[in-house]
GROMACS .gro file of C-alpha atoms in nm:
model
  290
    1UNK     CA    1   6.790   8.196   8.052
    2UNK     CA    2   7.064   7.919   7.918
    3UNK     CA    3   7.029   7.741   7.610
    4UNK     CA    4   7.266   7.435   7.574
    5UNK     CA    5   7.405   7.358   7.216
    6UNK     CA    6   7.334   7.012   7.088
    7UNK     CA    7   7.572   7.067   6.798
    8UNK     CA    8   7.461   7.124   6.401
    9UNK     CA    9   7.331   7.481   6.527
   10UNK     CA   10   7.059   7.316   6.732
   11UNK     CA   11   7.005   7.392   7.126
   12UNK     CA   12   6.822   7.202   7.394
   13UNK     CA   13   6.511   7.385   7.556
   14UNK     CA   14   6.624   7.695   7.759
   15UNK     CA   15   6.671   7.680   8.124
   16UNK     CA   16   6.588   7.948   8.354
   17UNK     CA   17   6.750   8.047   8.687
   18UNK     CA   18   6.711   8.310   8.932
   19UNK     CA   19   7.031   8.537   8.885
   20UNK     CA   20   6.951   8.860   9.073
   21UNK     CA   21   6.697   9.153   8.971
   22UNK     CA   22   6.775   9.407   8.718
   23UNK     CA   23   7.097   9.238   8.563
   24UNK     CA   24   7.144   9.464   8.253
   25UNK     CA   25   7.461   9.281   8.121
   26UNK     CA   26   7.577   8.945   8.164
   27UNK     CA   27   7.916   8.785   8.079
   28UNK     CA   28   8.070   8.446   8.062
   29UNK     CA   29   8.405   8.441   8.243
   30UNK     CA   30   8.571   8.172   8.467
   31UNK     CA   31   8.574   8.389   8.796
   32UNK     CA   32   8.632   8.079   9.020
   33UNK     CA   33   8.932   7.941   8.797
   34UNK     CA   34   8.801   7.573   8.756
   35UNK     CA   35   8.822   7.554   8.397
   36UNK     CA   36   8.451   7.640   8.303
   37UNK     CA   37   8.277   7.937   8.227
   38UNK     CA   38   8.084   8.120   8.497
   39UNK     CA   39   7.792   8.398   8.450
   40UNK     CA   40   7.867   8.759   8.566
   41UNK     CA   41   7.603   9.008   8.560
   42UNK     CA   42   7.620   9.367   8.610
   43UNK     CA   43   7.332   9.606   8.700
   44UNK     CA   44   7.397   9.973   8.719
   45UNK     CA   45   7.541  10.081   8.350
   46UNK     CA   46   7.469  10.388   8.252
   47UNK     CA   47   7.389  10.538   8.605
   48UNK     CA   48   7.395  10.919   8.683
   49UNK     CA   49   7.719  11.019   8.922
   50UNK     CA   50   7.643  10.867   9.258
   51UNK     CA   51   7.524  10.534   9.134
   52UNK     CA   52   7.613  10.184   9.232
   53UNK     CA   53   7.743   9.903   9.022
   54UNK     CA   54   7.596   9.569   9.152
   55UNK     CA   55   7.810   9.267   9.030
   56UNK     CA   56   7.628   8.921   9.030
   57UNK     CA   57   7.812   8.597   8.996
   58UNK     CA   58   7.692   8.230   8.960
   59UNK     CA   59   7.955   7.933   8.958
   60UNK     CA   60   7.918   7.680   8.689
   61UNK     CA   61   7.864   7.328   8.851
   62UNK     CA   62   7.872   7.146   8.504
   63UNK     CA   63   7.636   6.968   8.319
   64UNK     CA   64   7.447   7.309   8.260
   65UNK     CA   65   7.397   7.367   8.641
   66UNK     CA   66   7.476   7.676   8.830
   67UNK     CA   67   7.540   7.742   9.191
   68UNK     CA   68   7.359   8.023   9.395
   69UNK     CA   69   7.433   8.407   9.316
   70UNK     CA   70   7.667   8.620   9.501
   71UNK     CA   71   7.610   8.968   9.509
   72UNK     CA   72   7.849   9.253   9.578
   73UNK     CA   73   7.791   9.625   9.545
   74UNK     CA   74   8.049   9.879   9.462
   75UNK     CA   75   8.049  10.260   9.418
   76UNK     CA   76   8.127  10.318   9.061
   77UNK     CA   77   7.970  10.652   8.961
   78UNK     CA   78   7.881  10.739   8.621
   79UNK     CA   79   7.962  10.391   8.469
   80UNK     CA   80   7.921  10.383   8.122
   81UNK     CA   81   8.096  10.075   7.943
   82UNK     CA   82   8.241   9.749   8.078
   83UNK     CA   83   8.486   9.535   7.951
   84UNK     CA   84   8.669   9.233   8.129
   85UNK     CA   85   9.049   9.119   8.131
   86UNK     CA   86   9.319   9.026   8.362
   87UNK     CA   87   9.440   9.406   8.384
   88UNK     CA   88   9.626   9.322   8.725
   89UNK     CA   89   9.793   9.032   8.566
   90UNK     CA   90   9.757   8.796   8.854
   91UNK     CA   91   9.547   8.533   8.637
   92UNK     CA   92   9.213   8.634   8.747
   93UNK     CA   93   8.953   8.809   8.547
   94UNK     CA   94   8.902   9.192   8.649
   95UNK     CA   95   8.594   9.414   8.553
   96UNK     CA   96   8.709   9.757   8.398
   97UNK     CA   97   8.476  10.052   8.372
   98UNK     CA   98   8.499  10.365   8.174
   99UNK     CA   99   8.306  10.655   8.352
  100UNK     CA  100   8.215  10.992   8.283
  101UNK     CA  101   8.515  11.117   8.522
  102UNK     CA  102   8.769  10.817   8.492
  103UNK     CA  103   8.877  10.462   8.442
  104UNK     CA  104   8.768  10.221   8.729
  105UNK     CA  105   8.894   9.890   8.801
  106UNK     CA  106   8.729   9.624   9.017
  107UNK     CA  107   8.986   9.355   9.075
  108UNK     CA  108   8.898   8.982   9.092
  109UNK     CA  109   9.021   8.780   9.384
  110UNK     CA  110   8.873   8.426   9.306
  111UNK     CA  111   8.601   8.217   9.432
  112UNK     CA  112   8.359   8.431   9.189
  113UNK     CA  113   8.439   8.762   9.442
  114UNK     CA  114   8.576   9.112   9.355
  115UNK     CA  115   8.796   9.339   9.555
  116UNK     CA  116   8.722   9.698   9.609
  117UNK     CA  117   8.748   9.909   9.291
  118UNK     CA  118   9.043  10.157   9.234
  119UNK     CA  119   9.051  10.409   8.955
  120UNK     CA  120   9.277  10.653   8.773
  121UNK     CA  121   9.211  10.957   8.535
  122UNK     CA  122   9.326  10.919   8.185
  123UNK     CA  123   9.209  11.309   8.132
  124UNK     CA  124   8.917  11.476   8.031
  125UNK     CA  125   8.603  11.274   7.934
  126UNK     CA  126   8.726  10.900   7.868
  127UNK     CA  127   8.419  10.725   7.638
  128UNK     CA  128   8.574  10.406   7.544
  129UNK     CA  129   8.819  10.145   7.711
  130UNK     CA  130   8.946   9.843   7.553
  131UNK     CA  131   9.176   9.562   7.728
  132UNK     CA  132   9.466   9.356   7.547
  133UNK     CA  133   9.829   9.302   7.493
  134UNK     CA  134   9.948   9.520   7.233
  135UNK     CA  135  10.305   9.577   7.299
  136UNK     CA  136  10.641   9.385   7.378
  137UNK     CA  137  10.603   9.487   7.741
  138UNK     CA  138  10.464   9.207   7.976
  139UNK     CA  139  10.146   9.294   8.112
  140UNK     CA  140   9.783   9.389   7.981
  141UNK     CA  141   9.711   9.743   7.838
  142UNK     CA  142   9.435   9.939   7.835
  143UNK     CA  143   9.332  10.184   7.526
  144UNK     CA  144   9.157  10.472   7.639
  145UNK     CA  145   8.973  10.708   7.402
  146UNK     CA  146   8.878  11.051   7.530
  147UNK     CA  147   8.609  11.255   7.398
  148UNK     CA  148   8.787  11.600   7.449
  149UNK     CA  149   9.010  11.567   7.165
  150UNK     CA  150   8.960  11.206   7.003
  151UNK     CA  151   9.274  11.073   7.107
  152UNK     CA  152   9.366  10.731   7.216
  153UNK     CA  153   9.579  10.661   7.513
  154UNK     CA  154   9.779  10.350   7.578
  155UNK     CA  155   9.823  10.269   7.968
  156UNK     CA  156  10.031  10.005   8.115
  157UNK     CA  157   9.794   9.905   8.395
  158UNK     CA  158  10.044   9.652   8.562
  159UNK     CA  159  10.244   9.950   8.644
  160UNK     CA  160  10.021  10.214   8.712
  161UNK     CA  161   9.976  10.361   9.042
  162UNK     CA  162   9.661  10.490   9.200
  163UNK     CA  163   9.567  10.834   9.046
  164UNK     CA  164   9.189  10.851   9.098
  165UNK     CA  165   8.998  11.141   9.035
  166UNK     CA  166   8.773  11.278   9.350
  167UNK     CA  167   8.554  11.594   9.360
  168UNK     CA  168   8.527  11.814   9.073
  169UNK     CA  169   8.648  12.169   8.945
  170UNK     CA  170   8.473  12.473   8.886
  171UNK     CA  171   8.363  12.628   8.543
  172UNK     CA  172   8.599  12.935   8.403
  173UNK     CA  173   8.591  13.130   8.114
  174UNK     CA  174   8.351  13.013   7.831
  175UNK     CA  175   8.192  12.770   8.089
  176UNK     CA  176   8.502  12.512   8.055
  177UNK     CA  177   8.628  12.349   8.374
  178UNK     CA  178   8.986  12.277   8.348
  179UNK     CA  179   9.108  11.907   8.387
  180UNK     CA  180   9.396  11.759   8.573
  181UNK     CA  181   9.502  11.414   8.514
  182UNK     CA  182   9.833  11.165   8.581
  183UNK     CA  183   9.888  10.869   8.396
  184UNK     CA  184  10.174  10.619   8.367
  185UNK     CA  185  10.377  10.428   8.603
  186UNK     CA  186  10.328  10.595   8.952
  187UNK     CA  187  10.655  10.433   9.104
  188UNK     CA  188  11.014  10.521   9.193
  189UNK     CA  189  11.219  10.600   8.884
  190UNK     CA  190  10.942  10.514   8.622
  191UNK     CA  191  10.769  10.768   8.355
  192UNK     CA  192  10.453  10.964   8.432
  193UNK     CA  193  10.251  11.223   8.223
  194UNK     CA  194  10.083  11.499   8.390
  195UNK     CA  195   9.811  11.704   8.193
  196UNK     CA  196   9.613  12.007   8.261
  197UNK     CA  197   9.352  12.069   8.010
  198UNK     CA  198   9.068  12.296   7.907
  199UNK     CA  199   9.177  12.593   8.087
  200UNK     CA  200   9.225  12.952   7.970
  201UNK     CA  201   9.475  12.951   7.676
  202UNK     CA  202   9.777  13.151   7.777
  203UNK     CA  203   9.728  13.178   8.142
  204UNK     CA  204   9.949  13.005   8.440
  205UNK     CA  205   9.849  12.743   8.654
  206UNK     CA  206   9.980  12.672   9.003
  207UNK     CA  207  10.005  12.288   9.099
  208UNK     CA  208   9.943  12.243   9.444
  209UNK     CA  209   9.997  11.941   9.670
  210UNK     CA  210   9.831  11.820   9.992
  211UNK     CA  211   9.861  11.539  10.237
  212UNK     CA  212   9.515  11.410  10.216
  213UNK     CA  213   9.175  11.513  10.025
  214UNK     CA  214   8.982  11.765  10.190
  215UNK     CA  215   8.760  12.084  10.127
  216UNK     CA  216   8.827  12.433  10.150
  217UNK     CA  217   8.604  12.681   9.972
  218UNK     CA  218   8.778  12.948   9.789
  219UNK     CA  219   8.482  13.133   9.653
  220UNK     CA  220   8.139  13.007   9.616
  221UNK     CA  221   8.082  12.704   9.430
  222UNK     CA  222   8.477  12.653   9.391
  223UNK     CA  223   8.665  12.479   9.646
  224UNK     CA  224   9.035  12.365   9.684
  225UNK     CA  225   9.046  12.009   9.803
  226UNK     CA  226   9.388  11.939   9.912
  227UNK     CA  227   9.428  12.078  10.205
  228UNK     CA  228   9.656  12.103  10.410
  229UNK     CA  229   9.854  12.243  10.110
  230UNK     CA  230  10.233  12.147  10.114
  231UNK     CA  231  10.505  12.408  10.011
  232UNK     CA  232  10.624  12.233   9.716
  233UNK     CA  233  10.383  12.410   9.436
  234UNK     CA  234  10.481  12.411   9.051
  235UNK     CA  235  10.409  12.711   8.848
  236UNK     CA  236  10.303  12.566   8.466
  237UNK     CA  237  10.207  12.786   8.185
  238UNK     CA  238   9.928  12.697   7.990
  239UNK     CA  239   9.963  12.701   7.594
  240UNK     CA  240   9.694  12.788   7.362
  241UNK     CA  241   9.459  13.090   7.294
  242UNK     CA  242   9.122  13.157   7.430
  243UNK     CA  243   8.867  12.979   7.689
  244UNK     CA  244   8.884  12.599   7.691
  245UNK     CA  245   9.232  12.602   7.481
  246UNK     CA  246   9.486  12.633   7.734
  247UNK     CA  247   9.684  12.297   7.823
  248UNK     CA  248  10.014  12.169   7.930
  249UNK     CA  249  10.178  11.824   7.905
  250UNK     CA  250  10.462  11.749   8.156
  251UNK     CA  251  10.649  11.431   8.100
  252UNK     CA  252  10.909  11.290   8.342
  253UNK     CA  253  11.037  11.030   8.569
  254UNK     CA  254  10.962  10.992   8.937
  255UNK     CA  255  11.244  11.001   9.170
  256UNK     CA  256  11.422  10.667   9.253
  257UNK     CA  257  11.386  10.744   9.628
  258UNK     CA  258  11.014  10.771   9.603
  259UNK     CA  259  10.874  10.601   9.896
  260UNK     CA  260  10.614  10.307   9.796
  261UNK     CA  261  10.287  10.360   9.951
  262UNK     CA  262  10.335  10.735   9.954
  263UNK     CA  263   9.946  10.903   9.959
  264UNK     CA  264   9.883  11.263   9.847
  265UNK     CA  265   9.635  11.480   9.686
  266UNK     CA  266   9.713  11.735   9.394
  267UNK     CA  267   9.493  12.004   9.249
  268UNK     CA  268   9.558  12.298   9.028
  269UNK     CA  269   9.473  12.646   9.054
  270UNK     CA  270   9.427  12.814   8.697
  271UNK     CA  271   9.449  13.193   8.640
  272UNK     CA  272   9.151  13.306   8.450
  273UNK     CA  273   9.101  13.700   8.408
  274UNK     CA  274   8.736  13.618   8.321
  275UNK     CA  275   8.644  13.505   8.648
  276UNK     CA  276   8.542  13.742   8.932
  277UNK     CA  277   8.772  13.582   9.164
  278UNK     CA  278   9.085  13.573   8.886
  279UNK     CA  279   9.099  13.211   8.885
  280UNK     CA  280   8.925  12.881   8.863
  281UNK     CA  281   9.030  12.495   8.985
  282UNK     CA  282   9.087  12.163   8.797
  283UNK     CA  283   8.943  11.840   8.972
  284UNK     CA  284   9.169  11.717   9.240
  285UNK     CA  285   9.361  11.379   9.223
  286UNK     CA  286   9.417  11.123   9.494
  287UNK     CA  287   9.748  10.969   9.439
  288UNK     CA  288   9.898  10.659   9.583
  289UNK     CA  289  10.259  10.520   9.468
  290UNK     CA  290  10.328  10.166   9.407
   0.00000   0.00000   0.00000
C-alpha cells in the first residue's frame, strides 16, 4: 500500500498495487537511477539453509504511479538481515545480507535489476551488518558483528576479493566445529587477515590449498573439499586451551606478483586427540583474487 503525503501530517487515501506474493520487507531506493524512489521488496528473510531470496522491484513512474514488478530469484542460504548501500562503489545501490555463514552482496546493475550474488566469510557466526563510510579511505565500508566473540569487524568491501564460504566443517572435541575465514583486500600487494577459530586449544592446524571446490570423504561425516590438494600447505599452531578455544590470526600482505583472477580453494585440518580420527576440519573457502 502507498499513502501519499498531503502536508501538515495528513495523507491521501491509500493506493494498492500488486507487488509480488509474500514480500516480507519493502525498501525505498532509486534502483533505476532516474532521481525518484522505487520499491524493492525481499521475500525470504529468516530462511533455513538452502532457501532462496526473491527480489521484487517496481519502478516509480511519478505521480504516485509505479510500473510492473520485476522478480529475480537468488540462492542466499540462511539470510537473517538486509541492509542497502552502494558497497561496490559504482553509484548503484546493492543489497547486503548477513547470513548464518557469511556476508552476501547482491550488486545492483541499474534498471531495477541485480547481478549474481557473491559472498565472503568474516569469521564465525556473523549476526549483524551495517553499511557506511567510517574512515578516510575512499569507498563504502561494512561493519560486521560476530556472535562467537561479540567483536565488530570493519571490512573495506571496495577492495575485498571473493572469499566465500561453501560447504561445512565437522565437529571436534566438545561439539565445536572449527571455522576458517579470510578478510581484507584479496589483491596483489594488499593486506589480508586469515583466521582459524573454535578448534582444540594448543593443537596444530594444517592449512591446505586446492584448485577448485570438490569433496573427498576423510571419515564418515567429515570431508576434505579442496581437492586436488596442492603441495604448498601451511602448519599453524592454535593458541588457547581446551575444546573450542583454539584460534590463530595471521596478518600479512599478498605477493605483488599475485595474478588477478586467480581462483583456488582452501580448508584447514585441525588436530584433535579427542576424535577417533585424530583430527577435524574447518569449513572450506572459495577464493578469487581481484
